[in-house]
DNA sequence: CTTACCTCCTGCCCGC
DNA sequence: TGCGGGCAGGAGGTAA
């Protein structure tokens, strides 16, 4: 499940592979991957546009083209494969970008959860476009305790759910939310109305920390992430609680527990992360 | 304005 | 061994 660091890794890898290439044709074999516009318009408009630059916001990958912006969200299992020459399509490949130099970029998505949006460059992604509902990145100086406090006002959801909510902060998914909760000694089910100002500052600080460290290690590779674009994640060796059920907490040696919070598989240390009631 | 629930999909795990 | 059922999981949509 690609979160901010994994998408950043994909973005950096793709920059070396497809920057300045011009699209000759696009094949789409699973229509629901394309959120907007219609599949026919999507394919047609992409033709003859070149990749001017790549960007990322939260977990969204952004390709700046000549006239449009292509936004790709990998959701659970989306990944890219790049080939120098025409390559047979794997059964889980649903979108193929063919470039004029003969190379191809294949979008592979086992569960077909990923989405692509194509929007005009004339619209502002953050005020009118598909990213308008998103919150700040944890690195953003505007993402301070006051900001979080205002976002959480009148809300009684769990910390886990709040950190998964991309309209509050972008970039954290199930893995890194568990890590941040542990680093802040917060039980993931603690409701946000019980958080102190210190907790909010701690959350921002540790979200920055965990994301920066994961980016530097190329992201987290859980299971065999067989993409040839962004494969080398090593952060899985640094995880403090996620995927560590029954293993010793690094602080107190208590066994890490896996439970359900906000309907998500959630790992935490029952000793270091006491729930507040 | 909330929060809760449904949907999309497939591979995998479990029990029989 | 083979089969069916249940389940996980981002985020958009919708209902209450």
Coordinates of C-alpha atoms (C1' of nucleotides) in Angstrom, one line a residue:
Chain A
X1 CA 0.0 0.0 0.0
X2 CA 1.9 3.0 -1.2
X3 CA 1.9 5.9 1.2
X4 CA 3.7 9.2 0.8
X5 CA 7.3 7.8 0.9
X6 CA 6.5 5.1 -1.6
X7 CA 4.9 7.5 -4.0
X8 CA 7.9 9.8 -3.6
X9 CA 10.1 6.9 -4.5
X10 CA 8.0 6.2 -7.6
X11 CA 8.1 9.8 -8.6
X12 CA 11.9 10.0 -8.3
X13 CA 12.3 6.8 -10.3
X14 CA 9.9 7.9 -13.0
X15 CA 11.7 11.2 -13.4
X16 CA 14.7 9.3 -14.6
X17 CA 12.7 7.2 -17.0
X18 CA 10.0 9.2 -18.7
X19 CA 10.8 12.9 -18.3
X20 CA 10.4 14.9 -21.5
X21 CA 9.0 11.9 -23.4
X22 CA 6.0 12.4 -25.6
X23 CA 3.0 10.1 -25.5
X24 CA 2.1 8.5 -28.8
X25 CA -0.8 6.4 -27.7
X26 CA -2.6 5.2 -24.5
X27 CA -4.4 1.9 -24.0
X28 CA -7.0 1.4 -21.3
X29 CA -8.3 -2.0 -20.6
X30 CA -10.2 -1.4 -17.3
X31 CA -12.3 1.7 -17.6
X32 CA -12.9 2.3 -13.8
X33 CA -9.2 3.2 -13.4
X34 CA -10.0 6.4 -15.2
X35 CA -12.0 8.7 -12.8
X36 CA -12.3 11.6 -15.3
X37 CA -12.8 12.5 -18.1
X38 CA -14.3 9.7 -20.2
X39 CA -11.9 6.9 -21.3
X40 CA -12.1 8.0 -24.9
X41 CA -11.3 11.6 -24.0
X42 CA -8.6 10.5 -21.7
X43 CA -6.8 8.5 -24.4
X44 CA -7.3 11.2 -27.0
X45 CA -6.2 14.2 -25.0
X46 CA -3.0 12.5 -23.7
X47 CA -1.7 11.9 -27.3
X48 CA 1.1 14.1 -28.3
X49 CA 1.6 15.6 -24.9
X50 CA 5.0 15.4 -23.3
X51 CA 5.9 14.9 -19.7
X52 CA 7.2 18.3 -18.6
X53 CA 7.8 17.5 -14.9
X54 CA 6.7 15.2 -12.1
X55 CA 5.3 16.1 -8.7
X56 CA 3.7 14.6 -5.7
X57 CA 1.2 15.8 -3.2
X58 CA 0.5 13.4 -0.3
X59 CA 0.0 10.0 -1.9
X60 CA -0.9 11.5 -5.3
X61 CA 1.5 11.3 -8.2
X62 CA 1.3 14.3 -10.5
X63 CA 2.5 14.4 -14.1
X64 CA 2.6 17.8 -15.6
X65 CA 2.0 17.6 -19.3
X66 CA 1.9 20.3 -22.1
X67 CA -1.8 21.2 -21.6
X68 CA -3.1 18.9 -18.9
X69 CA -2.2 17.4 -15.6
X70 CA -2.4 13.7 -15.0
X71 CA -3.0 12.7 -11.4
X72 CA -2.5 9.1 -10.4
X73 CA -3.4 7.5 -7.1
X74 CA -2.0 4.0 -6.6
X75 CA -4.4 3.2 -3.7
X76 CA -3.7 -0.4 -2.5
X77 CA -1.7 -2.1 -5.2
X78 CA -1.0 0.2 -8.1
X79 CA 2.5 0.1 -9.5
X80 CA 4.3 1.1 -12.6
X81 CA 6.5 -1.0 -14.9
X82 CA 8.8 0.7 -17.5
X83 CA 10.1 -1.0 -20.6
X84 CA 12.5 0.3 -23.2
X85 CA 10.7 -1.5 -25.9
X86 CA 7.2 -2.8 -26.5
X87 CA 6.4 -5.4 -23.9
X88 CA 3.6 -7.9 -23.5
X89 CA 0.8 -6.8 -21.2
X90 CA 0.6 -8.7 -17.8
X91 CA -3.1 -9.6 -17.0
X92 CA -3.1 -7.0 -14.2
X93 CA -1.9 -4.1 -16.4
X94 CA -4.9 -1.8 -17.1
X95 CA -3.3 1.3 -18.6
X96 CA -0.4 1.4 -21.0
X97 CA 1.4 4.7 -22.1
X98 CA 3.3 4.3 -25.3
X99 CA 6.0 6.9 -26.1
X100 CA 7.3 8.0 -29.5
X101 CA 10.7 6.5 -28.7
X102 CA 9.2 3.1 -28.5
X103 CA 9.3 2.8 -24.7
X104 CA 6.3 2.0 -22.6
X105 CA 4.9 2.6 -19.1
X106 CA 2.5 0.0 -17.8
X107 CA 0.1 0.7 -14.9
X108 CA -0.4 -2.6 -13.0
X109 CA -3.0 -2.9 -10.3
X110 CA -4.1 -6.3 -9.0
X111 CA -7.2 -5.0 -7.2
X112 CA -8.1 -2.3 -9.7
X113 CA -8.5 0.3 -6.9
X114 CA -6.2 2.9 -8.3
X115 CA -7.5 6.0 -10.1
X116 CA -6.3 8.4 -12.7
X117 CA -7.6 12.0 -13.3
X118 CA -6.8 14.1 -16.3
X119 CA -7.5 17.8 -15.8
X120 CA -6.7 20.9 -17.6
X121 CA -3.6 22.9 -16.6
X122 CA -5.9 26.0 -16.4
X123 CA -7.5 24.9 -13.2
X124 CA -5.8 25.2 -9.8
X125 CA -5.5 21.6 -8.4
X126 CA -5.8 22.8 -4.8
X127 CA -8.7 25.2 -5.1
X128 CA -10.8 23.9 -7.9
X129 CA -9.3 20.5 -8.9
X130 CA -9.3 17.0 -7.5
X131 CA -6.9 17.9 -4.6
X132 CA -9.1 20.6 -3.2
X133 CA -10.3 18.6 -0.2
X134 CA -6.8 17.6 1.0
X135 CA -5.1 18.9 4.1
X136 CA -1.5 20.0 4.4
X137 CA 1.6 17.8 4.2
X138 CA 3.1 17.3 7.7
X139 CA 6.3 19.1 6.4
X140 CA 4.2 22.2 5.5
X141 CA 5.0 25.0 8.0
X142 CA 1.2 25.7 8.0
X143 CA 0.6 22.3 9.5
X144 CA 1.1 23.3 13.1
X145 CA -0.8 22.6 16.4
X146 CA -3.2 25.4 15.7
X147 CA -4.0 24.0 12.3
X148 CA -4.6 20.5 13.7
X149 CA -6.6 21.9 16.5
X150 CA -8.9 23.7 14.2
X151 CA -9.3 20.6 12.0
X152 CA -10.2 18.5 15.0
X153 CA -12.6 20.9 16.6
X154 CA -16.0 19.4 17.3
X155 CA -14.7 15.9 16.3
X156 CA -14.7 12.8 18.4
X157 CA -13.0 10.3 16.0
X158 CA -10.0 8.2 17.1
X159 CA -6.5 9.4 16.5
X160 CA -6.1 6.6 14.1
X161 CA -9.0 7.7 12.0
X162 CA -7.9 11.3 12.2
X163 CA -4.4 10.5 10.9
X164 CA -5.8 8.4 8.1
X165 CA -8.1 11.3 7.0
X166 CA -6.4 13.0 4.1
X167 CA -8.5 16.1 4.5
X168 CA -6.6 16.7 7.8
X169 CA -3.0 15.7 6.9
X170 CA -1.9 14.1 3.7
X171 CA 0.5 11.3 3.2
X172 CA -0.1 8.9 6.1
X173 CA -1.7 5.5 5.6
X174 CA -2.2 2.5 7.7
X175 CA 1.5 1.7 8.2
X176 CA 2.8 5.2 9.2
X177 CA -0.2 6.0 11.3
X178 CA 0.6 3.1 13.5
X179 CA 4.2 4.3 13.7
X180 CA 3.2 7.9 14.6
X181 CA 0.8 6.7 17.3
X182 CA 3.6 4.6 18.9
X183 CA 6.1 7.4 18.7
X184 CA 3.7 9.7 20.4
X185 CA 2.7 7.1 23.0
X186 CA -0.9 7.4 22.0
X187 CA -3.3 4.5 21.9
X188 CA -4.7 4.6 18.4
X189 CA -8.3 4.5 19.7
X190 CA -7.9 7.6 21.9
X191 CA -10.4 10.1 20.7
X192 CA -9.1 13.4 19.4
X193 CA -11.0 15.6 21.9
X194 CA -8.7 14.2 24.6
X195 CA -5.5 15.3 22.9
X196 CA -3.4 18.0 24.4
X197 CA -1.6 20.7 22.6
X198 CA 1.6 18.8 23.3
X199 CA 0.1 15.7 21.7
X200 CA -0.7 17.7 18.5
X201 CA 2.8 19.0 18.3
X202 CA 4.2 15.5 18.9
X203 CA 2.0 14.1 16.1
X204 CA 3.3 16.7 13.6
X205 CA 6.9 16.2 14.6
X206 CA 6.8 12.4 14.5
X207 CA 4.8 12.4 11.2
X208 CA 7.6 14.5 9.7
X209 CA 10.3 12.2 11.2
X210 CA 8.8 8.9 10.1
X211 CA 8.1 10.2 6.6
X212 CA 11.5 11.7 6.1
X213 CA 13.2 8.6 7.3
X214 CA 11.1 6.4 5.1
X215 CA 11.7 8.6 2.1
X216 CA 15.5 8.4 2.7
X217 CA 15.2 4.6 2.8
X218 CA 13.1 4.4 -0.4
X219 CA 9.8 3.6 1.4
X220 CA 8.5 0.4 2.9
X221 CA 8.4 -2.8 1.0
X222 CA 5.7 -5.1 2.4
X223 CA 5.3 -8.3 0.5
X224 CA 7.0 -8.5 -2.8
X225 CA 6.5 -5.2 -4.5
X226 CA 7.4 -6.4 -7.9
X227 CA 7.4 -3.0 -9.7
X228 CA 10.5 -2.0 -11.5
X229 CA 9.7 1.6 -10.6
X230 CA 10.4 2.2 -7.0
X231 CA 11.2 -1.3 -5.7
X232 CA 14.0 -0.8 -3.3
X233 CA 12.2 0.3 -0.1
X234 CA 14.1 -0.6 3.1
X235 CA 12.0 1.1 5.7
X236 CA 10.3 -2.2 6.7
X237 CA 13.3 -3.0 8.7
X238 CA 12.8 0.2 10.8
X239 CA 9.1 -0.3 11.7
X240 CA 8.5 0.0 15.4
X241 CA 5.0 -1.6 15.6
X242 CA 3.4 -2.2 12.3
X243 CA 3.6 -5.8 11.2
X244 CA 5.3 -6.7 14.5
X245 CA 2.5 -8.7 16.2
X246 CA 3.8 -10.7 19.2
X247 CA 7.2 -9.2 18.9
X248 CA 8.8 -7.2 21.7
X249 CA 8.2 -3.5 22.0
X250 CA 11.6 -1.8 21.6
X251 CA 10.9 0.3 24.7
X252 CA 9.4 -2.0 27.3
X253 CA 9.6 -5.5 25.7
X254 CA 5.9 -6.1 26.0
X255 CA 4.4 -8.0 23.0
X256 CA 3.0 -5.8 20.3
X257 CA -0.7 -6.4 19.8
X258 CA -2.7 -6.4 16.6
X259 CA -6.3 -5.2 17.0
X260 CA -9.0 -3.3 15.1
X261 CA -9.3 0.5 15.3
X262 CA -11.3 2.5 12.8
X263 CA -12.0 -0.8 11.0
X264 CA -8.3 -1.1 10.2
X265 CA -5.7 -3.7 11.3
X266 CA -3.8 -1.7 14.0
X267 CA -0.6 -2.5 15.8
X268 CA 0.4 -1.0 19.1
X269 CA 2.1 -1.6 22.4
X270 CA -0.5 -2.1 25.1
X271 CA 1.9 -0.9 27.8
X272 CA 3.4 2.2 26.1
X273 CA 0.2 3.3 24.4
X274 CA -2.6 3.4 27.1
X275 CA -6.0 4.4 26.0
X276 CA -7.4 7.6 27.6
X277 CA -11.0 7.4 28.7
Chain B
dC1 C1' -21.5 20.4 10.0
dT2 C1' -20.8 15.4 11.8
dT3 C1' -20.1 10.1 11.6
dA4 C1' -21.2 5.6 9.7
dC5 C1' -21.6 2.7 6.1
dC6 C1' -21.3 1.0 1.3
dT7 C1' -18.6 0.4 -2.9
dC8 C1' -14.9 -1.0 -5.7
dC9 C1' -11.7 -5.7 -6.6
dT10 C1' -8.7 -9.8 -6.1
dG11 C1' -5.6 -12.8 -3.7
dC12 C1' -5.2 -15.2 0.1
dC13 C1' -6.5 -17.7 4.2
dC14 C1' -9.6 -20.6 6.6
dG15 C1' -12.7 -24.5 7.4
dC16 C1' -14.8 -28.5 5.7
Chain C
dT1 C1' -7.2 -31.9 -2.8
dG2 C1' -10.6 -28.6 -4.0
dC3 C1' -14.1 -25.5 -3.1
dG4 C1' -16.8 -21.7 -1.1
dG5 C1' -16.9 -18.0 2.1
dG6 C1' -14.9 -14.2 4.4
dC7 C1' -11.8 -10.6 4.6
dA8 C1' -8.5 -6.5 3.9
dG9 C1' -8.2 -1.9 2.5
dG10 C1' -8.0 4.3 0.4
dA11 C1' -11.0 7.3 -0.7
dG12 C1' -15.3 8.8 -3.0
dG13 C1' -20.1 8.7 -2.5
dT14 C1' -24.2 8.8 0.2
dA15 C1' -27.4 8.3 4.0
dA16 C1' -28.7 9.7 8.5

